[in-house]
Structure formats: structure tokens, C-alpha cells
């Protein structure tokens, strides 16, 4: 009985260690979107550098596929791009890093699929990422100003028309 319990505990411990080691190995691969010293990337304005970090591969290649965000309830200002494939390319990995530049056309969450290969072209792994691009703050500010102006002119027109109507019915 004790022997079976010990073997069972060791088996559970071994399975746990194997699953944890594979989870940690996958977490080493990451993606970072940079826009130099300016800060956040603005859609359709800034050329961003997308940097992939793949420490397991010293020299090799990475096949990348980037899709635009899917169409949501509220569309963007560039609707025919939504849900399309934007990049299907291969980039070189040097010293565990691969990078490319791209100008993201719209705001949203871009699915990025990466498959990496060693120097001999043998597949070593793959991973899915989500690259999030926020809306341009100036566009949000301009939209709020526009809506405030529409509301102001609507109230002004309503006030003027109702005042005129009162004058007609009073006589």
C-alpha cells in the first residue's frame, strides 16, 4: 500500500514538473511593439517596430502571420481592412530576436501567429499573440468636441424653433 502511494505521488510530481517546464519554456517567447521615444503606437500615424524575442533559437527564421482586428459592433474609420490578413512573411532570427516594422491601419487587437525554425529549417515551435493598438487620443478628443458641437447646435435650434412656435400660437 505504501509503495503504491509513493509511486503514485512520484508520478503526479513528475507530470507536474514536465507540464510546468513546458509552460515556462513557452513563456520565454514574447512580442513587444515599440514606437521609439514617442510612446504609444497610434493607428495609421506611427510606424511601429514589432520585436519578437525567441531565446531558444540563436539563428533561424520565423514565419509570421498578422491579421487585422475582426469587425465589431462599432466599426472603425477604415472598415474594409477589418478581418483581413495583413502580413504573411518570414523574417530572420539573429541572436534570439526578430523584428519588422509595420504601420498598423486601425485600432484593436491584432492576432499574430508566429512559427519559428532553427538554422536548418526544422520547426521548433509556434505561438499565438494578441497585439493591441489603442485609438489615437486626438481622434477621440476631436470626436467628443464634434458631438458636443452637434448637441449645442441641436439645443440652440430646438430652443429657437420652440420660441418661435410659442409666438405663433400666442397670437
mmCIF file of N, CA and C in Angstrom, residues 34-153:
data_model
loop_
_atom_site.group_PDB
_atom_site.id
_atom_site.type_symbol
_atom_site.label_atom_id
_atom_site.label_comp_id
_atom_site.label_asym_id
_atom_site.label_seq_id
_atom_site.Cartn_x
_atom_site.Cartn_y
_atom_site.Cartn_z
ATOM 1 N N UNK A 34 7.081 48.636 -30.297
ATOM 2 C CA UNK A 34 7.749 49.866 -29.862
ATOM 3 C C UNK A 34 7.499 50.995 -30.854
ATOM 4 N N UNK A 35 7.538 52.203 -30.322
ATOM 5 C CA UNK A 35 7.426 53.392 -31.162
ATOM 6 C C UNK A 35 8.480 54.400 -30.756
ATOM 7 N N UNK A 36 9.676 53.963 -30.506
ATOM 8 C CA UNK A 36 10.758 54.876 -30.146
ATOM 9 C C UNK A 36 10.443 55.641 -28.879
ATOM 10 N N UNK A 37 10.962 56.849 -28.756
ATOM 11 C CA UNK A 37 10.744 57.618 -27.537
ATOM 12 C C UNK A 37 9.357 58.245 -27.447
ATOM 13 N N UNK A 38 8.579 58.221 -28.533
ATOM 14 C CA UNK A 38 7.275 58.892 -28.541
ATOM 15 C C UNK A 38 6.244 58.195 -27.667
ATOM 16 N N UNK A 39 6.403 56.920 -27.388
ATOM 17 C CA UNK A 39 5.461 56.225 -26.523
ATOM 18 C C UNK A 39 4.550 55.291 -27.290
ATOM 19 N N UNK A 40 3.245 55.428 -27.058
ATOM 20 C CA UNK A 40 2.258 54.514 -27.622
ATOM 21 C C UNK A 40 2.161 54.636 -29.142
ATOM 22 N N UNK A 41 1.810 53.536 -29.766
ATOM 23 C CA UNK A 41 1.656 53.485 -31.218
ATOM 24 C C UNK A 41 0.250 53.952 -31.571
ATOM 25 N N UNK A 42 0.144 54.901 -32.484
ATOM 26 C CA UNK A 42 -1.152 55.408 -32.945
ATOM 27 C C UNK A 42 -1.458 54.793 -34.300
ATOM 28 N N UNK A 43 -2.693 54.284 -34.481
ATOM 29 C CA UNK A 43 -3.024 53.658 -35.764
ATOM 30 C C UNK A 43 -2.985 54.654 -36.908
ATOM 31 N N UNK A 44 -2.450 54.216 -38.028
ATOM 32 C CA UNK A 44 -2.371 54.970 -39.281
ATOM 33 C C UNK A 44 -1.543 56.246 -39.172
ATOM 34 N N UNK A 45 -0.701 56.344 -38.151
ATOM 35 C CA UNK A 45 0.173 57.510 -37.989
ATOM 36 C C UNK A 45 1.624 57.129 -37.716
ATOM 37 N N UNK A 46 1.831 56.126 -36.867
ATOM 38 C CA UNK A 46 3.177 55.774 -36.429
ATOM 39 C C UNK A 46 3.621 54.446 -37.023
ATOM 40 N N UNK A 47 4.862 54.419 -37.480
ATOM 41 C CA UNK A 47 5.452 53.159 -37.919
ATOM 42 C C UNK A 47 6.046 52.504 -36.675
ATOM 43 N N UNK A 48 5.518 51.356 -36.325
ATOM 44 C CA UNK A 48 5.932 50.658 -35.117
ATOM 45 C C UNK A 48 6.950 49.577 -35.445
ATOM 46 N N UNK A 49 7.833 49.303 -34.503
ATOM 47 C CA UNK A 49 8.759 48.186 -34.618
ATOM 48 C C UNK A 49 8.220 47.053 -33.758
ATOM 49 N N UNK A 50 7.933 45.931 -34.394
ATOM 50 C CA UNK A 50 7.455 44.747 -33.688
ATOM 51 C C UNK A 50 8.662 43.839 -33.497
ATOM 52 N N UNK A 51 9.009 43.590 -32.231
ATOM 53 C CA UNK A 51 10.191 42.795 -31.915
ATOM 54 C C UNK A 51 9.779 41.492 -31.251
ATOM 55 N N UNK A 52 10.213 40.386 -31.845
ATOM 56 C CA UNK A 52 9.957 39.056 -31.305
ATOM 57 C C UNK A 52 11.206 38.575 -30.587
ATOM 58 N N UNK A 53 11.033 38.061 -29.399
ATOM 59 C CA UNK A 53 12.143 37.517 -28.634
ATOM 60 C C UNK A 53 11.956 36.001 -28.540
ATOM 61 N N UNK A 54 12.880 35.264 -29.172
ATOM 62 C CA UNK A 54 12.818 33.806 -29.197
ATOM 63 C C UNK A 54 14.177 33.277 -28.737
ATOM 64 N N UNK A 55 14.403 33.208 -27.425
ATOM 65 C CA UNK A 55 15.727 32.838 -26.909
ATOM 66 C C UNK A 55 16.186 31.428 -27.270
ATOM 67 N N UNK A 56 15.248 30.526 -27.551
ATOM 68 C CA UNK A 56 15.633 29.144 -27.851
ATOM 69 C C UNK A 56 16.336 29.022 -29.200
ATOM 70 N N UNK A 57 16.144 29.986 -30.089
ATOM 71 C CA UNK A 57 16.744 29.949 -31.426
ATOM 72 C C UNK A 57 17.792 31.047 -31.524
ATOM 73 N N UNK A 58 19.023 30.651 -31.735
ATOM 74 C CA UNK A 58 20.111 31.637 -31.891
ATOM 75 C C UNK A 58 20.051 32.267 -33.288
ATOM 76 N N UNK A 59 20.065 31.432 -34.307
ATOM 77 C CA UNK A 59 19.924 31.865 -35.693
ATOM 78 C C UNK A 59 18.892 30.965 -36.353
ATOM 79 N N UNK A 60 18.018 31.571 -37.112
ATOM 80 C CA UNK A 60 16.972 30.802 -37.778
ATOM 81 C C UNK A 60 16.018 31.747 -38.467
ATOM 82 N N UNK A 61 14.760 31.350 -38.517
ATOM 83 C CA UNK A 61 13.752 32.195 -39.156
ATOM 84 C C UNK A 61 12.428 32.041 -38.424
ATOM 85 N N UNK A 62 11.569 33.018 -38.636
ATOM 86 C CA UNK A 62 10.236 32.989 -38.043
ATOM 87 C C UNK A 62 9.219 33.333 -39.125
ATOM 88 N N UNK A 63 8.208 32.507 -39.233
ATOM 89 C CA UNK A 63 7.120 32.768 -40.167
ATOM 90 C C UNK A 63 6.017 33.477 -39.382
ATOM 91 N N UNK A 64 5.654 34.677 -39.832
ATOM 92 C CA UNK A 64 4.661 35.476 -39.112
ATOM 93 C C UNK A 64 3.420 35.668 -39.962
ATOM 94 N N UNK A 65 2.288 35.666 -39.287
ATOM 95 C CA UNK A 65 1.001 35.977 -39.922
ATOM 96 C C UNK A 65 0.295 36.973 -39.012
ATOM 97 N N UNK A 66 -0.026 38.122 -39.577
ATOM 98 C CA UNK A 66 -0.716 39.168 -38.826
ATOM 99 C C UNK A 66 -2.053 39.447 -39.501
ATOM 100 N N UNK A 67 -3.115 39.384 -38.714
ATOM 101 C CA UNK A 67 -4.457 39.699 -39.210
ATOM 102 C C UNK A 67 -4.955 40.953 -38.520
ATOM 103 N N UNK A 68 -5.789 41.680 -39.219
ATOM 104 C CA UNK A 68 -6.376 42.869 -38.612
ATOM 105 C C UNK A 68 -7.498 42.444 -37.672
ATOM 106 N N UNK A 69 -7.894 43.337 -36.765
ATOM 107 C CA UNK A 69 -8.978 43.003 -35.842
ATOM 108 C C UNK A 69 -10.270 42.693 -36.592
ATOM 109 N N UNK A 70 -11.042 41.784 -36.036
ATOM 110 C CA UNK A 70 -12.322 41.419 -36.643
ATOM 111 C C UNK A 70 -13.324 42.554 -36.473
ATOM 112 N N UNK A 71 -14.299 42.595 -37.359
ATOM 113 C CA UNK A 71 -15.332 43.633 -37.308
ATOM 114 C C UNK A 71 -16.161 43.456 -36.038
ATOM 115 N N UNK A 72 -16.340 44.540 -35.323
ATOM 116 C CA UNK A 72 -17.139 44.537 -34.093
ATOM 117 C C UNK A 72 -18.450 45.263 -34.375
ATOM 118 N N UNK A 73 -19.208 45.483 -33.337
ATOM 119 C CA UNK A 73 -20.479 46.190 -33.460
ATOM 120 C C UNK A 73 -20.259 47.610 -33.961
ATOM 121 N N UNK A 74 -19.240 48.281 -33.399
ATOM 122 C CA UNK A 74 -18.890 49.626 -33.838
ATOM 123 C C UNK A 74 -17.688 49.504 -34.764
ATOM 124 N N UNK A 75 -17.858 49.920 -35.999
ATOM 125 C CA UNK A 75 -16.800 49.795 -36.992
ATOM 126 C C UNK A 75 -15.736 50.875 -36.793
ATOM 127 N N UNK A 76 -14.604 50.682 -37.430
ATOM 128 C CA UNK A 76 -13.529 51.670 -37.386
ATOM 129 C C UNK A 76 -13.676 52.630 -38.552
ATOM 130 N N UNK A 77 -12.730 53.560 -38.682
ATOM 131 C CA UNK A 77 -12.781 54.513 -39.782
ATOM 132 C C UNK A 77 -12.198 53.932 -41.071
ATOM 133 N N UNK A 78 -11.831 52.667 -41.064
ATOM 134 C CA UNK A 78 -11.213 52.014 -42.216
ATOM 135 C C UNK A 78 -11.800 50.602 -42.317
ATOM 136 N N UNK A 79 -13.133 50.471 -42.560
ATOM 137 C CA UNK A 79 -13.822 49.185 -42.389
ATOM 138 C C UNK A 79 -13.408 48.076 -43.342
ATOM 139 N N UNK A 80 -12.920 48.376 -44.554
ATOM 140 C CA UNK A 80 -12.593 47.289 -45.488
ATOM 141 C C UNK A 80 -11.311 46.569 -45.114
ATOM 142 N N UNK A 81 -10.597 47.049 -44.112
ATOM 143 C CA UNK A 81 -9.393 46.363 -43.639
ATOM 144 C C UNK A 81 -9.735 45.337 -42.563
ATOM 145 N N UNK A 82 -10.845 45.540 -41.877
ATOM 146 C CA UNK A 82 -11.199 44.683 -40.742
ATOM 147 C C UNK A 82 -11.312 43.221 -41.143
ATOM 148 N N UNK A 83 -10.645 42.350 -40.377
ATOM 149 C CA UNK A 83 -10.723 40.916 -40.591
ATOM 150 C C UNK A 83 -9.901 40.380 -41.752
ATOM 151 N N UNK A 84 -8.988 41.171 -42.300
ATOM 152 C CA UNK A 84 -8.180 40.711 -43.427
ATOM 153 C C UNK A 84 -6.779 40.312 -42.965
ATOM 154 N N UNK A 85 -6.109 39.498 -43.773
ATOM 155 C CA UNK A 85 -4.725 39.134 -43.476
ATOM 156 C C UNK A 85 -3.821 40.243 -43.982
ATOM 157 N N UNK A 86 -2.971 40.757 -43.098
ATOM 158 C CA UNK A 86 -2.114 41.887 -43.437
ATOM 159 C C UNK A 86 -0.695 41.461 -43.785
ATOM 160 N N UNK A 87 -0.155 40.522 -43.027
ATOM 161 C CA UNK A 87 1.226 40.068 -43.262
ATOM 162 C C UNK A 87 1.252 38.550 -43.251
ATOM 163 N N UNK A 88 1.935 37.973 -44.222
ATOM 164 C CA UNK A 88 2.231 36.545 -44.267
ATOM 165 C C UNK A 88 3.649 36.455 -44.801
ATOM 166 N N UNK A 89 4.624 36.461 -43.899
ATOM 167 C CA UNK A 89 6.022 36.611 -44.313
ATOM 168 C C UNK A 89 6.954 35.842 -43.379
ATOM 169 N N UNK A 90 8.195 35.762 -43.795
ATOM 170 C CA UNK A 90 9.235 35.139 -42.992
ATOM 171 C C UNK A 90 10.312 36.169 -42.689
ATOM 172 N N UNK A 91 10.725 36.242 -41.423
ATOM 173 C CA UNK A 91 11.784 37.160 -41.007
ATOM 174 C C UNK A 91 12.916 36.351 -40.387
ATOM 175 N N UNK A 92 14.109 36.898 -40.453
ATOM 176 C CA UNK A 92 15.289 36.216 -39.916
ATOM 177 C C UNK A 92 15.391 36.420 -38.409
ATOM 178 N N UNK A 93 15.856 35.384 -37.729
ATOM 179 C CA UNK A 93 16.124 35.461 -36.291
ATOM 180 C C UNK A 93 17.632 35.544 -36.111
ATOM 181 N N UNK A 94 18.103 36.577 -35.461
ATOM 182 C CA UNK A 94 19.523 36.757 -35.161
ATOM 183 C C UNK A 94 19.670 36.982 -33.666
ATOM 184 N N UNK A 95 20.492 36.177 -33.037
ATOM 185 C CA UNK A 95 20.728 36.266 -31.589
ATOM 186 C C UNK A 95 19.431 36.197 -30.789
ATOM 187 N N UNK A 96 18.506 35.369 -31.218
ATOM 188 C CA UNK A 96 17.259 35.165 -30.482
ATOM 189 C C UNK A 96 16.221 36.246 -30.685
ATOM 190 N N UNK A 97 16.438 37.161 -31.619
ATOM 191 C CA UNK A 97 15.484 38.248 -31.854
ATOM 192 C C UNK A 97 15.173 38.387 -33.341
ATOM 193 N N UNK A 98 13.940 38.702 -33.615
ATOM 194 C CA UNK A 98 13.485 39.004 -34.974
ATOM 195 C C UNK A 98 12.619 40.248 -34.879
ATOM 196 N N UNK A 99 12.718 41.109 -35.872
ATOM 197 C CA UNK A 99 11.897 42.314 -35.824
ATOM 198 C C UNK A 99 11.477 42.735 -37.229
ATOM 199 N N UNK A 100 10.402 43.488 -37.270
ATOM 200 C CA UNK A 100 9.931 44.078 -38.520
ATOM 201 C C UNK A 100 9.186 45.359 -38.174
ATOM 202 N N UNK A 101 9.072 46.241 -39.158
ATOM 203 C CA UNK A 101 8.355 47.489 -38.962
ATOM 204 C C UNK A 101 7.023 47.423 -39.681
ATOM 205 N N UNK A 102 6.014 48.024 -39.063
ATOM 206 C CA UNK A 102 4.684 47.998 -39.657
ATOM 207 C C UNK A 102 3.878 49.194 -39.164
ATOM 208 N N UNK A 103 3.065 49.754 -40.051
ATOM 209 C CA UNK A 103 2.149 50.825 -39.667
ATOM 210 C C UNK A 103 0.761 50.194 -39.545
ATOM 211 N N UNK A 104 0.295 50.038 -38.316
ATOM 212 C CA UNK A 104 -0.996 49.418 -38.063
ATOM 213 C C UNK A 104 -2.106 50.355 -38.549
ATOM 214 N N UNK A 105 -3.031 49.849 -39.393
ATOM 215 C CA UNK A 105 -4.013 50.753 -40.003
ATOM 216 C C UNK A 105 -5.172 51.169 -39.093
ATOM 217 N N UNK A 106 -5.590 50.294 -38.175
ATOM 218 C CA UNK A 106 -6.755 50.606 -37.341
ATOM 219 C C UNK A 106 -6.488 50.211 -35.902
ATOM 220 N N UNK A 107 -7.339 50.671 -35.012
ATOM 221 C CA UNK A 107 -7.223 50.307 -33.605
ATOM 222 C C UNK A 107 -7.791 48.906 -33.403
ATOM 223 N N UNK A 108 -7.399 48.266 -32.327
ATOM 224 C CA UNK A 108 -7.965 46.968 -31.999
ATOM 225 C C UNK A 108 -6.907 45.948 -31.623
ATOM 226 N N UNK A 109 -7.337 44.705 -31.539
ATOM 227 C CA UNK A 109 -6.465 43.600 -31.139
ATOM 228 C C UNK A 109 -6.135 42.760 -32.364
ATOM 229 N N UNK A 110 -4.869 42.801 -32.760
ATOM 230 C CA UNK A 110 -4.387 42.092 -33.945
ATOM 231 C C UNK A 110 -3.893 40.705 -33.547
ATOM 232 N N UNK A 111 -4.465 39.618 -34.093
ATOM 233 C CA UNK A 111 -3.922 38.290 -33.848
ATOM 234 C C UNK A 111 -2.611 38.102 -34.636
ATOM 235 N N UNK A 112 -1.555 37.721 -33.930
ATOM 236 C CA UNK A 112 -0.245 37.485 -34.542
ATOM 237 C C UNK A 112 0.137 36.035 -34.297
ATOM 238 N N UNK A 113 0.364 35.301 -35.373
ATOM 239 C CA UNK A 113 0.766 33.907 -35.299
ATOM 240 C C UNK A 113 2.241 33.814 -35.698
ATOM 241 N N UNK A 114 3.055 33.183 -34.846
ATOM 242 C CA UNK A 114 4.491 33.066 -35.104
ATOM 243 C C UNK A 114 4.893 31.592 -35.024
ATOM 244 N N UNK A 115 5.598 31.139 -36.051
ATOM 245 C CA UNK A 115 6.173 29.794 -36.048
ATOM 246 C C UNK A 115 7.660 29.962 -36.319
ATOM 247 N N UNK A 116 8.504 29.409 -35.442
ATOM 248 C CA UNK A 116 9.938 29.619 -35.611
ATOM 249 C C UNK A 116 10.650 28.319 -35.963
ATOM 250 N N UNK A 117 11.754 28.510 -36.723
ATOM 251 C CA UNK A 117 12.532 27.399 -37.267
ATOM 252 C C UNK A 117 13.994 27.590 -36.902
ATOM 253 N N UNK A 118 14.725 26.482 -36.742
ATOM 254 C CA UNK A 118 16.165 26.592 -36.479
ATOM 255 C C UNK A 118 16.908 26.907 -37.781
ATOM 256 N N UNK A 119 18.242 26.975 -37.711
ATOM 257 C CA UNK A 119 19.032 27.352 -38.896
ATOM 258 C C UNK A 119 18.924 26.346 -40.032
ATOM 259 N N UNK A 120 18.503 25.111 -39.732
ATOM 260 C CA UNK A 120 18.342 24.089 -40.763
ATOM 261 C C UNK A 120 16.922 24.037 -41.327
ATOM 262 N N UNK A 121 16.053 24.891 -40.837
ATOM 263 C CA UNK A 121 14.677 24.936 -41.332
ATOM 264 C C UNK A 121 13.718 23.992 -40.639
ATOM 265 N N UNK A 122 14.148 23.366 -39.541
ATOM 266 C CA UNK A 122 13.270 22.460 -38.805
ATOM 267 C C UNK A 122 12.391 23.270 -37.855
ATOM 268 N N UNK A 123 11.088 22.991 -37.833
ATOM 269 C CA UNK A 123 10.194 23.739 -36.937
ATOM 270 C C UNK A 123 10.528 23.465 -35.473
ATOM 271 N N UNK A 124 10.600 24.515 -34.686
ATOM 272 C CA UNK A 124 10.936 24.394 -33.269
ATOM 273 C C UNK A 124 9.773 24.743 -32.346
ATOM 274 N N UNK A 125 8.790 25.469 -32.856
ATOM 275 C CA UNK A 125 7.642 25.829 -32.026
ATOM 276 C C UNK A 125 6.799 26.893 -32.682
ATOM 277 N N UNK A 126 5.681 27.179 -32.049
ATOM 278 C CA UNK A 126 4.796 28.222 -32.548
ATOM 279 C C UNK A 126 4.024 28.803 -31.378
ATOM 280 N N UNK A 127 3.487 29.989 -31.605
ATOM 281 C CA UNK A 127 2.731 30.660 -30.551
ATOM 282 C C UNK A 127 1.817 31.711 -31.167
ATOM 283 N N UNK A 128 0.710 31.962 -30.502
ATOM 284 C CA UNK A 128 -0.243 32.991 -30.900
ATOM 285 C C UNK A 128 -0.108 34.167 -29.942
ATOM 286 N N UNK A 129 -0.131 35.373 -30.475
ATOM 287 C CA UNK A 129 -0.067 36.586 -29.668
ATOM 288 C C UNK A 129 -1.246 37.473 -30.025
ATOM 289 N N UNK A 130 -1.511 38.435 -29.176
ATOM 290 C CA UNK A 130 -2.505 39.468 -29.462
ATOM 291 C C UNK A 130 -1.806 40.813 -29.283
ATOM 292 N N UNK A 131 -1.679 41.561 -30.371
ATOM 293 C CA UNK A 131 -1.058 42.881 -30.341
ATOM 294 C C UNK A 131 -2.185 43.911 -30.275
ATOM 295 N N UNK A 132 -2.212 44.698 -29.196
ATOM 296 C CA UNK A 132 -3.283 45.672 -29.010
ATOM 297 C C UNK A 132 -2.802 47.068 -29.377
ATOM 298 N N UNK A 133 -3.550 47.710 -30.258
ATOM 299 C CA UNK A 133 -3.271 49.085 -30.670
ATOM 300 C C UNK A 133 -4.452 49.938 -30.223
ATOM 301 N N UNK A 134 -4.161 50.944 -29.416
ATOM 302 C CA UNK A 134 -5.207 51.822 -28.884
ATOM 303 C C UNK A 134 -5.570 52.899 -29.898
ATOM 304 N N UNK A 135 -6.746 53.467 -29.730
ATOM 305 C CA UNK A 135 -7.207 54.553 -30.599
ATOM 306 C C UNK A 135 -6.336 55.784 -30.374
ATOM 307 N N UNK A 136 -6.160 56.566 -31.432
ATOM 308 C CA UNK A 136 -5.404 57.810 -31.361
ATOM 309 C C UNK A 136 -6.142 58.765 -30.416
ATOM 310 N N UNK A 137 -5.508 59.248 -29.343
ATOM 311 C CA UNK A 137 -6.187 60.130 -28.389
ATOM 312 C C UNK A 137 -6.715 61.417 -29.023
ATOM 313 N N UNK A 138 -6.039 61.932 -30.043
ATOM 314 C CA UNK A 138 -6.504 63.147 -30.721
ATOM 315 C C UNK A 138 -7.819 62.891 -31.444
ATOM 316 N N UNK A 139 -7.975 61.705 -32.046
ATOM 317 C CA UNK A 139 -9.215 61.380 -32.735
ATOM 318 C C UNK A 139 -10.375 61.272 -31.750
ATOM 319 N N UNK A 140 -10.122 60.710 -30.568
ATOM 320 C CA UNK A 140 -11.160 60.616 -29.542
ATOM 321 C C UNK A 140 -11.554 62.024 -29.088
ATOM 322 N N UNK A 141 -10.561 62.865 -28.861
ATOM 323 C CA UNK A 141 -10.825 64.239 -28.441
ATOM 324 C C UNK A 141 -11.639 64.974 -29.520
ATOM 325 N N UNK A 142 -11.254 64.850 -30.776
ATOM 326 C CA UNK A 142 -11.983 65.510 -31.864
ATOM 327 C C UNK A 142 -13.416 64.990 -31.981
ATOM 328 N N UNK A 143 -13.615 63.703 -31.782
ATOM 329 C CA UNK A 143 -14.967 63.142 -31.840
ATOM 330 C C UNK A 143 -15.832 63.694 -30.711
ATOM 331 N N UNK A 144 -15.264 63.818 -29.508
ATOM 332 C CA UNK A 144 -16.027 64.375 -28.391
ATOM 333 C C UNK A 144 -16.377 65.839 -28.631
ATOM 334 N N UNK A 145 -15.449 66.609 -29.173
ATOM 335 C CA UNK A 145 -15.720 68.018 -29.487
ATOM 336 C C UNK A 145 -16.817 68.119 -30.551
ATOM 337 N N UNK A 146 -16.753 67.275 -31.569
ATOM 338 C CA UNK A 146 -17.763 67.276 -32.630
ATOM 339 C C UNK A 146 -19.146 66.945 -32.067
ATOM 340 N N UNK A 147 -19.224 65.922 -31.202
ATOM 341 C CA UNK A 147 -20.523 65.563 -30.615
ATOM 342 C C UNK A 147 -21.045 66.677 -29.710
ATOM 343 N N UNK A 148 -20.169 67.338 -28.967
ATOM 344 C CA UNK A 148 -20.592 68.455 -28.122
ATOM 345 C C UNK A 148 -21.128 69.603 -28.982
ATOM 346 N N UNK A 149 -20.469 69.883 -30.103
ATOM 347 C CA UNK A 149 -20.946 70.938 -31.003
ATOM 348 C C UNK A 149 -22.301 70.574 -31.603
ATOM 349 N N UNK A 150 -22.482 69.315 -32.002
ATOM 350 C CA UNK A 150 -23.778 68.882 -32.523
ATOM 351 C C UNK A 150 -24.878 69.041 -31.479
ATOM 352 N N UNK A 151 -24.591 68.651 -30.257
ATOM 353 C CA UNK A 151 -25.574 68.785 -29.181
ATOM 354 C C UNK A 151 -25.898 70.256 -28.930
ATOM 355 N N UNK A 152 -24.886 71.112 -28.914
ATOM 356 C CA UNK A 152 -25.106 72.540 -28.690
ATOM 357 C C UNK A 152 -25.979 73.139 -29.788
ATOM 358 N N UNK A 153 -25.656 72.871 -31.053
ATOM 359 C CA UNK A 153 -26.452 73.410 -32.158
ATOM 360 C C UNK A 153 -27.857 72.806 -32.183
#
